[in-house]
C-alpha atoms as a PDB file:
ATOM      1  CA  UNK A   1     -10.340  28.818  -1.821  1.00  0.00           C
ATOM      2  CA  UNK A   2      -7.524  29.232   0.689  1.00  0.00           C
ATOM      3  CA  UNK A   3      -4.106  29.500  -0.966  1.00  0.00           C
ATOM      4  CA  UNK A   4      -1.983  27.881   1.743  1.00  0.00           C
ATOM      5  CA  UNK A   5      -1.641  24.203   2.436  1.00  0.00           C
ATOM      6  CA  UNK A   6       0.018  22.457   5.393  1.00  0.00           C
ATOM      7  CA  UNK A   7       1.374  18.944   5.924  1.00  0.00           C
ATOM      8  CA  UNK A   8       1.488  16.981   9.171  1.00  0.00           C
ATOM      9  CA  UNK A   9       4.621  14.947   9.895  1.00  0.00           C
ATOM     10  CA  UNK A  10       2.319  12.453  11.618  1.00  0.00           C
ATOM     11  CA  UNK A  11       1.472  11.383   8.064  1.00  0.00           C
ATOM     12  CA  UNK A  12       4.504  12.210   5.913  1.00  0.00           C
ATOM     13  CA  UNK A  13       7.124  10.887   8.363  1.00  0.00           C
ATOM     14  CA  UNK A  14       5.600   7.414   8.682  1.00  0.00           C
ATOM     15  CA  UNK A  15       7.353   4.352   7.272  1.00  0.00           C
ATOM     16  CA  UNK A  16       4.277   3.639   5.165  1.00  0.00           C
ATOM     17  CA  UNK A  17       4.613   7.009   3.427  1.00  0.00           C
ATOM     18  CA  UNK A  18       8.416   7.076   3.136  1.00  0.00           C
ATOM     19  CA  UNK A  19       8.551   3.514   1.763  1.00  0.00           C
ATOM     20  CA  UNK A  20       6.617   4.666  -1.327  1.00  0.00           C
ATOM     21  CA  UNK A  21       8.534   5.701  -4.477  1.00  0.00           C
ATOM     22  CA  UNK A  22       9.459   9.389  -4.667  1.00  0.00           C
ATOM     23  CA  UNK A  23       7.143   9.823  -7.658  1.00  0.00           C
ATOM     24  CA  UNK A  24       4.222   8.594  -5.545  1.00  0.00           C
ATOM     25  CA  UNK A  25       5.170  10.906  -2.677  1.00  0.00           C
ATOM     26  CA  UNK A  26       5.401  13.832  -5.115  1.00  0.00           C
ATOM     27  CA  UNK A  27       1.937  13.080  -6.478  1.00  0.00           C
ATOM     28  CA  UNK A  28       0.545  13.082  -2.936  1.00  0.00           C
ATOM     29  CA  UNK A  29       2.027  16.505  -2.195  1.00  0.00           C
ATOM     30  CA  UNK A  30       0.726  17.956  -5.473  1.00  0.00           C
ATOM     31  CA  UNK A  31      -2.754  16.512  -4.896  1.00  0.00           C
ATOM     32  CA  UNK A  32      -2.805  18.203  -1.503  1.00  0.00           C
ATOM     33  CA  UNK A  33      -1.723  21.515  -3.039  1.00  0.00           C
ATOM     34  CA  UNK A  34      -4.501  21.386  -5.668  1.00  0.00           C
ATOM     35  CA  UNK A  35      -7.305  20.128  -3.407  1.00  0.00           C
ATOM     36  CA  UNK A  36     -10.236  22.339  -2.435  1.00  0.00           C
ATOM     37  CA  UNK A  37     -10.768  23.411   1.173  1.00  0.00           C
ATOM     38  CA  UNK A  38     -12.351  20.060   2.059  1.00  0.00           C
ATOM     39  CA  UNK A  39      -9.610  17.970   0.442  1.00  0.00           C
ATOM     40  CA  UNK A  40     -11.360  17.022  -2.832  1.00  0.00           C
ATOM     41  CA  UNK A  41      -9.583  16.873  -6.220  1.00  0.00           C
ATOM     42  CA  UNK A  42     -11.398  16.502  -9.554  1.00  0.00           C
ATOM     43  CA  UNK A  43      -8.410  16.702 -11.934  1.00  0.00           C
ATOM     44  CA  UNK A  44      -6.084  13.950 -10.712  1.00  0.00           C
ATOM     45  CA  UNK A  45      -5.188  12.887 -14.260  1.00  0.00           C
ATOM     46  CA  UNK A  46      -4.209  16.446 -15.192  1.00  0.00           C
ATOM     47  CA  UNK A  47      -1.964  16.711 -12.132  1.00  0.00           C
ATOM     48  CA  UNK A  48      -0.359  13.365 -13.004  1.00  0.00           C
ATOM     49  CA  UNK A  49       0.470  14.576 -16.514  1.00  0.00           C
ATOM     50  CA  UNK A  50       1.718  17.896 -15.191  1.00  0.00           C
ATOM     51  CA  UNK A  51       4.338  16.294 -12.907  1.00  0.00           C
ATOM     52  CA  UNK A  52       5.048  13.181 -15.000  1.00  0.00           C
ATOM     53  CA  UNK A  53       3.417  10.803 -12.536  1.00  0.00           C
ATOM     54  CA  UNK A  54       1.875   7.464 -13.548  1.00  0.00           C
ATOM     55  CA  UNK A  55      -1.390   5.668 -12.872  1.00  0.00           C
ATOM     56  CA  UNK A  56       0.589   3.263 -10.701  1.00  0.00           C
ATOM     57  CA  UNK A  57       1.456   6.145  -8.369  1.00  0.00           C
ATOM     58  CA  UNK A  58      -2.230   6.997  -7.992  1.00  0.00           C
ATOM     59  CA  UNK A  59      -3.174   3.343  -7.473  1.00  0.00           C
ATOM     60  CA  UNK A  60      -0.504   3.003  -4.798  1.00  0.00           C
ATOM     61  CA  UNK A  61      -1.871   6.033  -2.933  1.00  0.00           C
ATOM     62  CA  UNK A  62      -5.279   4.348  -3.017  1.00  0.00           C
ATOM     63  CA  UNK A  63      -3.838   0.992  -1.913  1.00  0.00           C
ATOM     64  CA  UNK A  64      -1.957   2.626   0.963  1.00  0.00           C
ATOM     65  CA  UNK A  65      -5.157   4.526   1.855  1.00  0.00           C
ATOM     66  CA  UNK A  66      -3.705   8.024   1.515  1.00  0.00           C
ATOM     67  CA  UNK A  67      -6.528   9.001  -0.854  1.00  0.00           C
ATOM     68  CA  UNK A  68     -10.128   7.792  -1.120  1.00  0.00           C
ATOM     69  CA  UNK A  69     -11.556   7.337  -4.659  1.00  0.00           C
ATOM     70  CA  UNK A  70     -15.136   7.822  -5.852  1.00  0.00           C
ATOM     71  CA  UNK A  71     -16.844   6.186  -8.814  1.00  0.00           C
ATOM     72  CA  UNK A  72     -16.918   9.442 -10.806  1.00  0.00           C
ATOM     73  CA  UNK A  73     -13.116   9.842 -10.690  1.00  0.00           C
ATOM     74  CA  UNK A  74     -13.122  12.299  -7.805  1.00  0.00           C
ATOM     75  CA  UNK A  75     -10.674  11.637  -4.948  1.00  0.00           C
ATOM     76  CA  UNK A  76     -10.316  13.054  -1.442  1.00  0.00           C
ATOM     77  CA  UNK A  77      -7.255  13.252   0.797  1.00  0.00           C
ATOM     78  CA  UNK A  78      -7.934  10.865   3.684  1.00  0.00           C
ATOM     79  CA  UNK A  79      -5.798  12.845   6.167  1.00  0.00           C
ATOM     80  CA  UNK A  80      -6.883  16.269   4.908  1.00  0.00           C
ATOM     81  CA  UNK A  81      -8.167  17.445   8.286  1.00  0.00           C
ATOM     82  CA  UNK A  82      -5.017  16.131   9.972  1.00  0.00           C
ATOM     83  CA  UNK A  83      -2.916  18.321   7.678  1.00  0.00           C
ATOM     84  CA  UNK A  84      -5.013  21.462   7.443  1.00  0.00           C
ATOM     85  CA  UNK A  85      -7.040  23.769   9.622  1.00  0.00           C
ATOM     86  CA  UNK A  86      -8.513  26.610   7.582  1.00  0.00           C
ATOM     87  CA  UNK A  87      -9.929  29.658   9.334  1.00  0.00           C
ATOM     88  CA  UNK A  88     -13.596  30.383   8.760  1.00  0.00           C
ATOM     89  CA  UNK A  89     -13.032  33.634   6.892  1.00  0.00           C
ATOM     90  CA  UNK A  90     -10.831  31.811   4.351  1.00  0.00           C
ATOM     91  CA  UNK A  91     -12.744  28.542   4.094  1.00  0.00           C
ATOM     92  CA  UNK A  92     -14.848  27.809   0.997  1.00  0.00           C
ATOM     93  CA  UNK A  93     -17.116  24.788   1.258  1.00  0.00           C
ATOM     94  CA  UNK A  94     -16.580  22.090  -1.371  1.00  0.00           C
ATOM     95  CA  UNK A  95     -19.001  21.865  -4.293  1.00  0.00           C
ATOM     96  CA  UNK A  96     -18.961  18.073  -4.052  1.00  0.00           C
ATOM     97  CA  UNK A  97     -21.737  17.853  -1.472  1.00  0.00           C
ATOM     98  CA  UNK A  98     -22.909  14.363  -2.460  1.00  0.00           C
ATOM     99  CA  UNK A  99     -19.434  12.847  -2.173  1.00  0.00           C
ATOM    100  CA  UNK A 100     -18.762  14.595   1.131  1.00  0.00           C
ATOM    101  CA  UNK A 101     -22.006  13.189   2.515  1.00  0.00           C
ATOM    102  CA  UNK A 102     -20.547   9.713   1.916  1.00  0.00           C
ATOM    103  CA  UNK A 103     -17.674  10.441   4.308  1.00  0.00           C
ATOM    104  CA  UNK A 104     -17.390  10.344   8.086  1.00  0.00           C
ATOM    105  CA  UNK A 105     -14.787  12.296  10.067  1.00  0.00           C
ATOM    106  CA  UNK A 106     -13.318   9.939  12.663  1.00  0.00           C
ATOM    107  CA  UNK A 107     -12.040  10.971  16.099  1.00  0.00           C
ATOM    108  CA  UNK A 108      -8.491  11.155  14.718  1.00  0.00           C
ATOM    109  CA  UNK A 109      -9.719  13.651  12.089  1.00  0.00           C
ATOM    110  CA  UNK A 110      -9.324  11.190   9.207  1.00  0.00           C
ATOM    111  CA  UNK A 111     -11.964  10.767   6.522  1.00  0.00           C
ATOM    112  CA  UNK A 112     -13.476   7.326   6.063  1.00  0.00           C
ATOM    113  CA  UNK A 113     -16.304   6.176   3.822  1.00  0.00           C
ATOM    114  CA  UNK A 114     -19.675   5.865   5.507  1.00  0.00           C
ATOM    115  CA  UNK A 115     -20.957   2.296   5.753  1.00  0.00           C
ATOM    116  CA  UNK A 116     -24.143   2.095   3.710  1.00  0.00           C
ATOM    117  CA  UNK A 117     -27.181   0.556   5.401  1.00  0.00           C
ATOM    118  CA  UNK A 118     -28.657  -1.701   2.721  1.00  0.00           C
ATOM    119  CA  UNK A 119     -31.513  -2.788   4.980  1.00  0.00           C
ATOM    120  CA  UNK A 120     -33.384   0.446   4.246  1.00  0.00           C
ATOM    121  CA  UNK A 121     -32.772   0.479   0.507  1.00  0.00           C
ATOM    122  CA  UNK A 122     -35.585  -0.029  -1.982  1.00  0.00           C
ATOM    123  CA  UNK A 123     -36.080  -3.699  -2.783  1.00  0.00           C
ATOM    124  CA  UNK A 124     -35.539  -3.036  -6.483  1.00  0.00           C
ATOM    125  CA  UNK A 125     -31.954  -1.955  -5.878  1.00  0.00           C
ATOM    126  CA  UNK A 126     -31.151  -4.005  -2.782  1.00  0.00           C
ATOM    127  CA  UNK A 127     -28.278  -6.431  -3.218  1.00  0.00           C
ATOM    128  CA  UNK A 128     -28.578  -9.993  -1.982  1.00  0.00           C
ATOM    129  CA  UNK A 129     -25.962 -11.314   0.403  1.00  0.00           C
ATOM    130  CA  UNK A 130     -24.364 -13.455  -2.281  1.00  0.00           C
ATOM    131  CA  UNK A 131     -24.092 -10.590  -4.799  1.00  0.00           C
ATOM    132  CA  UNK A 132     -22.939  -8.066  -2.222  1.00  0.00           C
ATOM    133  CA  UNK A 133     -19.580  -9.750  -1.845  1.00  0.00           C
ATOM    134  CA  UNK A 134     -19.159 -10.120  -5.621  1.00  0.00           C
ATOM    135  CA  UNK A 135     -20.346  -6.707  -6.790  1.00  0.00           C
ATOM    136  CA  UNK A 136     -19.185  -4.445  -3.973  1.00  0.00           C
ATOM    137  CA  UNK A 137     -16.568  -1.910  -4.945  1.00  0.00           C
ATOM    138  CA  UNK A 138     -12.964  -2.703  -4.193  1.00  0.00           C
ATOM    139  CA  UNK A 139     -12.022   0.372  -2.156  1.00  0.00           C
ATOM    140  CA  UNK A 140      -8.284  -0.413  -2.132  1.00  0.00           C
ATOM    141  CA  UNK A 141      -7.950  -0.473  -5.903  1.00  0.00           C
ATOM    142  CA  UNK A 142     -10.510   2.177  -6.747  1.00  0.00           C
ATOM    143  CA  UNK A 143     -12.074  -0.268  -9.212  1.00  0.00           C
ATOM    144  CA  UNK A 144     -15.636  -1.473  -9.614  1.00  0.00           C
ATOM    145  CA  UNK A 145     -14.332  -4.944 -10.483  1.00  0.00           C
ATOM    146  CA  UNK A 146     -14.026  -7.647  -7.799  1.00  0.00           C
ATOM    147  CA  UNK A 147     -10.587  -7.860  -6.226  1.00  0.00           C
ATOM    148  CA  UNK A 148      -8.796 -10.719  -8.016  1.00  0.00           C
ATOM    149  CA  UNK A 149      -5.513 -10.551  -6.072  1.00  0.00           C
ATOM    150  CA  UNK A 150      -4.577 -14.086  -4.843  1.00  0.00           C
ATOM    151  CA  UNK A 151      -3.876 -13.054  -1.245  1.00  0.00           C
ATOM    152  CA  UNK A 152      -4.578 -16.495   0.218  1.00  0.00           C
ATOM    153  CA  UNK A 153      -2.499 -18.413  -2.330  1.00  0.00           C
ATOM    154  CA  UNK A 154       0.493 -16.112  -1.727  1.00  0.00           C
ATOM    155  CA  UNK A 155       0.318 -16.252   2.070  1.00  0.00           C
ATOM    156  CA  UNK A 156      -0.346 -20.006   2.086  1.00  0.00           C
ATOM    157  CA  UNK A 157       2.772 -20.476  -0.029  1.00  0.00           C
ATOM    158  CA  UNK A 158       4.802 -18.363   2.412  1.00  0.00           C
ATOM    159  CA  UNK A 159       3.513 -20.422   5.349  1.00  0.00           C
ATOM    160  CA  UNK A 160       4.311 -23.647   3.508  1.00  0.00           C
ATOM    161  CA  UNK A 161       7.903 -22.625   2.751  1.00  0.00           C
ATOM    162  CA  UNK A 162       8.686 -21.095   6.159  1.00  0.00           C
ATOM    163  CA  UNK A 163       6.515 -23.058   8.574  1.00  0.00           C
ATOM    164  CA  UNK A 164       4.783 -19.852   9.681  1.00  0.00           C
ATOM    165  CA  UNK A 165       1.097 -19.137  10.276  1.00  0.00           C
ATOM    166  CA  UNK A 166       0.441 -15.720   8.725  1.00  0.00           C
ATOM    167  CA  UNK A 167      -3.140 -14.794   7.874  1.00  0.00           C
ATOM    168  CA  UNK A 168      -4.056 -13.637   4.381  1.00  0.00           C
ATOM    169  CA  UNK A 169      -6.860 -11.521   5.827  1.00  0.00           C
ATOM    170  CA  UNK A 170      -4.552  -9.097   7.654  1.00  0.00           C
ATOM    171  CA  UNK A 171      -5.017  -5.541   6.359  1.00  0.00           C
ATOM    172  CA  UNK A 172      -1.271  -4.763   6.388  1.00  0.00           C
ATOM    173  CA  UNK A 173      -0.397  -7.947   4.517  1.00  0.00           C
ATOM    174  CA  UNK A 174      -3.162  -7.365   1.962  1.00  0.00           C
ATOM    175  CA  UNK A 175      -2.092  -3.760   1.353  1.00  0.00           C
ATOM    176  CA  UNK A 176       1.514  -4.836   0.699  1.00  0.00           C
ATOM    177  CA  UNK A 177       0.477  -7.590  -1.704  1.00  0.00           C
ATOM    178  CA  UNK A 178      -1.968  -5.234  -3.396  1.00  0.00           C
ATOM    179  CA  UNK A 179       0.713  -2.563  -3.831  1.00  0.00           C
ATOM    180  CA  UNK A 180       3.125  -5.001  -5.473  1.00  0.00           C
ATOM    181  CA  UNK A 181       0.333  -6.343  -7.695  1.00  0.00           C
ATOM    182  CA  UNK A 182      -0.508  -2.789  -8.771  1.00  0.00           C
ATOM    183  CA  UNK A 183       3.139  -2.448  -9.781  1.00  0.00           C
ATOM    184  CA  UNK A 184       2.679  -5.369 -12.190  1.00  0.00           C
ATOM    185  CA  UNK A 185       4.124  -8.302 -10.243  1.00  0.00           C
ATOM    186  CA  UNK A 186       2.485 -11.722 -10.680  1.00  0.00           C
ATOM    187  CA  UNK A 187       1.753 -14.708  -8.439  1.00  0.00           C
ATOM    188  CA  UNK A 188       4.840 -16.461  -9.816  1.00  0.00           C
ATOM    189  CA  UNK A 189       6.940 -13.414  -8.855  1.00  0.00           C
ATOM    190  CA  UNK A 190       5.712 -13.681  -5.262  1.00  0.00           C
ATOM    191  CA  UNK A 191       6.522 -17.398  -5.188  1.00  0.00           C
ATOM    192  CA  UNK A 192       9.993 -16.761  -6.610  1.00  0.00           C
ATOM    193  CA  UNK A 193      10.796 -14.164  -3.938  1.00  0.00           C
ATOM    194  CA  UNK A 194       9.504 -16.455  -1.172  1.00  0.00           C
ATOM    195  CA  UNK A 195      11.570 -19.384  -2.474  1.00  0.00           C
ATOM    196  CA  UNK A 196      14.761 -17.320  -2.847  1.00  0.00           C
ATOM    197  CA  UNK A 197      14.632 -15.676   0.555  1.00  0.00           C
ATOM    198  CA  UNK A 198      13.508 -18.855   2.339  1.00  0.00           C
ATOM    199  CA  UNK A 199      16.479 -20.710   0.884  1.00  0.00           C
ATOM    200  CA  UNK A 200      18.868 -17.863   1.736  1.00  0.00           C
ATOM    201  CA  UNK A 201      17.621 -16.950   5.228  1.00  0.00           C
ATOM    202  CA  UNK A 202      16.304 -20.190   6.734  1.00  0.00           C
ATOM    203  CA  UNK A 203      18.510 -21.334   9.618  1.00  0.00           C
ATOM    204  CA  UNK A 204      20.324 -17.975   9.821  1.00  0.00           C
ATOM    205  CA  UNK A 205      19.932 -14.823  11.902  1.00  0.00           C
ATOM    206  CA  UNK A 206      17.855 -13.400   9.034  1.00  0.00           C
ATOM    207  CA  UNK A 207      15.177 -16.081   9.396  1.00  0.00           C
ATOM    208  CA  UNK A 208      13.061 -13.728  11.528  1.00  0.00           C
ATOM    209  CA  UNK A 209      12.614 -11.507   8.453  1.00  0.00           C
ATOM    210  CA  UNK A 210      10.768 -14.191   6.497  1.00  0.00           C
ATOM    211  CA  UNK A 211       7.551 -12.243   6.978  1.00  0.00           C
ATOM    212  CA  UNK A 212       5.145 -10.320   4.711  1.00  0.00           C
ATOM    213  CA  UNK A 213       6.220  -6.815   5.791  1.00  0.00           C
ATOM    214  CA  UNK A 214       9.818  -7.591   4.750  1.00  0.00           C
ATOM    215  CA  UNK A 215       9.360  -9.833   1.703  1.00  0.00           C
ATOM    216  CA  UNK A 216       6.536  -7.818   0.114  1.00  0.00           C
ATOM    217  CA  UNK A 217       7.922  -4.353   0.874  1.00  0.00           C
ATOM    218  CA  UNK A 218       9.308  -1.854  -1.648  1.00  0.00           C
ATOM    219  CA  UNK A 219      12.471  -4.021  -1.815  1.00  0.00           C
ATOM    220  CA  UNK A 220      10.414  -6.742  -3.534  1.00  0.00           C
ATOM    221  CA  UNK A 221      11.815  -6.080  -7.020  1.00  0.00           C
ATOM    222  CA  UNK A 222      15.362  -6.259  -5.682  1.00  0.00           C
ATOM    223  CA  UNK A 223      14.656  -9.597  -4.038  1.00  0.00           C
ATOM    224  CA  UNK A 224      13.069 -10.874  -7.242  1.00  0.00           C
ATOM    225  CA  UNK A 225      16.112 -10.009  -9.361  1.00  0.00           C
ATOM    226  CA  UNK A 226      18.682 -11.085  -6.794  1.00  0.00           C
ATOM    227  CA  UNK A 227      21.120 -13.740  -7.977  1.00  0.00           C
ATOM    228  CA  UNK A 228      20.559 -16.878  -5.938  1.00  0.00           C
ATOM    229  CA  UNK A 229      23.445 -17.634  -3.608  1.00  0.00           C
ATOM    230  CA  UNK A 230      23.990 -20.826  -1.681  1.00  0.00           C
ATOM    231  CA  UNK A 231      23.082 -20.957   1.992  1.00  0.00           C
ATOM    232  CA  UNK A 232      26.299 -20.343   4.003  1.00  0.00           C
ATOM    233  CA  UNK A 233      25.698 -23.588   5.900  1.00  0.00           C
ATOM    234  CA  UNK A 234      25.882 -25.525   2.609  1.00  0.00           C
ATOM    235  CA  UNK A 235      28.627 -23.582   0.834  1.00  0.00           C
ATOM    236  CA  UNK A 236      32.175 -24.747   0.340  1.00  0.00           C
ATOM    237  CA  UNK A 237      33.413 -22.066   2.695  1.00  0.00           C
ATOM    238  CA  UNK A 238      31.080 -23.280   5.402  1.00  0.00           C
ATOM    239  CA  UNK A 239      32.342 -26.843   5.078  1.00  0.00           C
ATOM    240  CA  UNK A 240      36.011 -25.835   5.063  1.00  0.00           C
ATOM    241  CA  UNK A 241      35.573 -23.624   8.109  1.00  0.00           C
ATOM    242  CA  UNK A 242      33.798 -26.426   9.937  1.00  0.00           C
ATOM    243  CA  UNK A 243      36.686 -28.780   9.116  1.00  0.00           C
ATOM    244  CA  UNK A 244      39.280 -26.268  10.281  1.00  0.00           C
ATOM    245  CA  UNK A 245      40.518 -25.546   6.744  1.00  0.00           C
ATOM    246  CA  UNK A 246      40.934 -21.857   5.902  1.00  0.00           C
ATOM    247  CA  UNK A 247      40.535 -20.786   2.255  1.00  0.00           C
ATOM    248  CA  UNK A 248      43.669 -19.345   0.612  1.00  0.00           C
ATOM    249  CA  UNK A 249      42.216 -15.854   0.244  1.00  0.00           C
ATOM    250  CA  UNK A 250      41.690 -15.736   4.024  1.00  0.00           C
ATOM    251  CA  UNK A 251      45.020 -17.200   5.085  1.00  0.00           C
ATOM    252  CA  UNK A 252      46.957 -14.769   7.229  1.00  0.00           C
ATOM    253  CA  UNK A 253      43.763 -12.823   7.992  1.00  0.00           C
ATOM    254  CA  UNK A 254      42.184 -15.086  10.589  1.00  0.00           C
END
């Protein structure tokens, strides 16, 4: 196996990557350093323990689609071929032939999972249309269980409170909600953040930020724990200013 690993700034300088916690970023770098020459890692748990990383860090890398999980616990770096070019005399083919056969290299050199053609499968193992949606693997979470994240309920609540028309099916919106859910936040937490920021920002210059990419970003926990302040339009200061009365602490300064 080649002993040198490279990293492309096209991946590590993106907002998506830099918005992740430092512990998650560190896990990504270490996974890359321990991967074989095709980007596969079979000891993710060991690497996590070695650097003090958590399962949440791994789940976030899956949710953000920086790594692709397999049912047997194996993972592969999605952007491996973007990062690394290994010369033929140093390259050692991966031993995980079956898992590699499930991947397709796209034009941008990223790995993606091959779409399985169920029409040619044996009838004994073919899934019906109804069961396909229920039993298919949730690729974002790396789990075999159906995705139970209430995307629609969260986005509908945001639209209700802000008068917007965001779609719960958007991949960016779903990945943000999924990431926060993987961090342990509940539906009520999402509603609390939406209510707080809608009350604070509605009718102000910040109203344009009442959107999923802002509310459900890595600042979510800060928004959740923020002490609720009155809207400036409704505060005592706002009324006094409107009436031409200057508060004492501002007298002589305006």
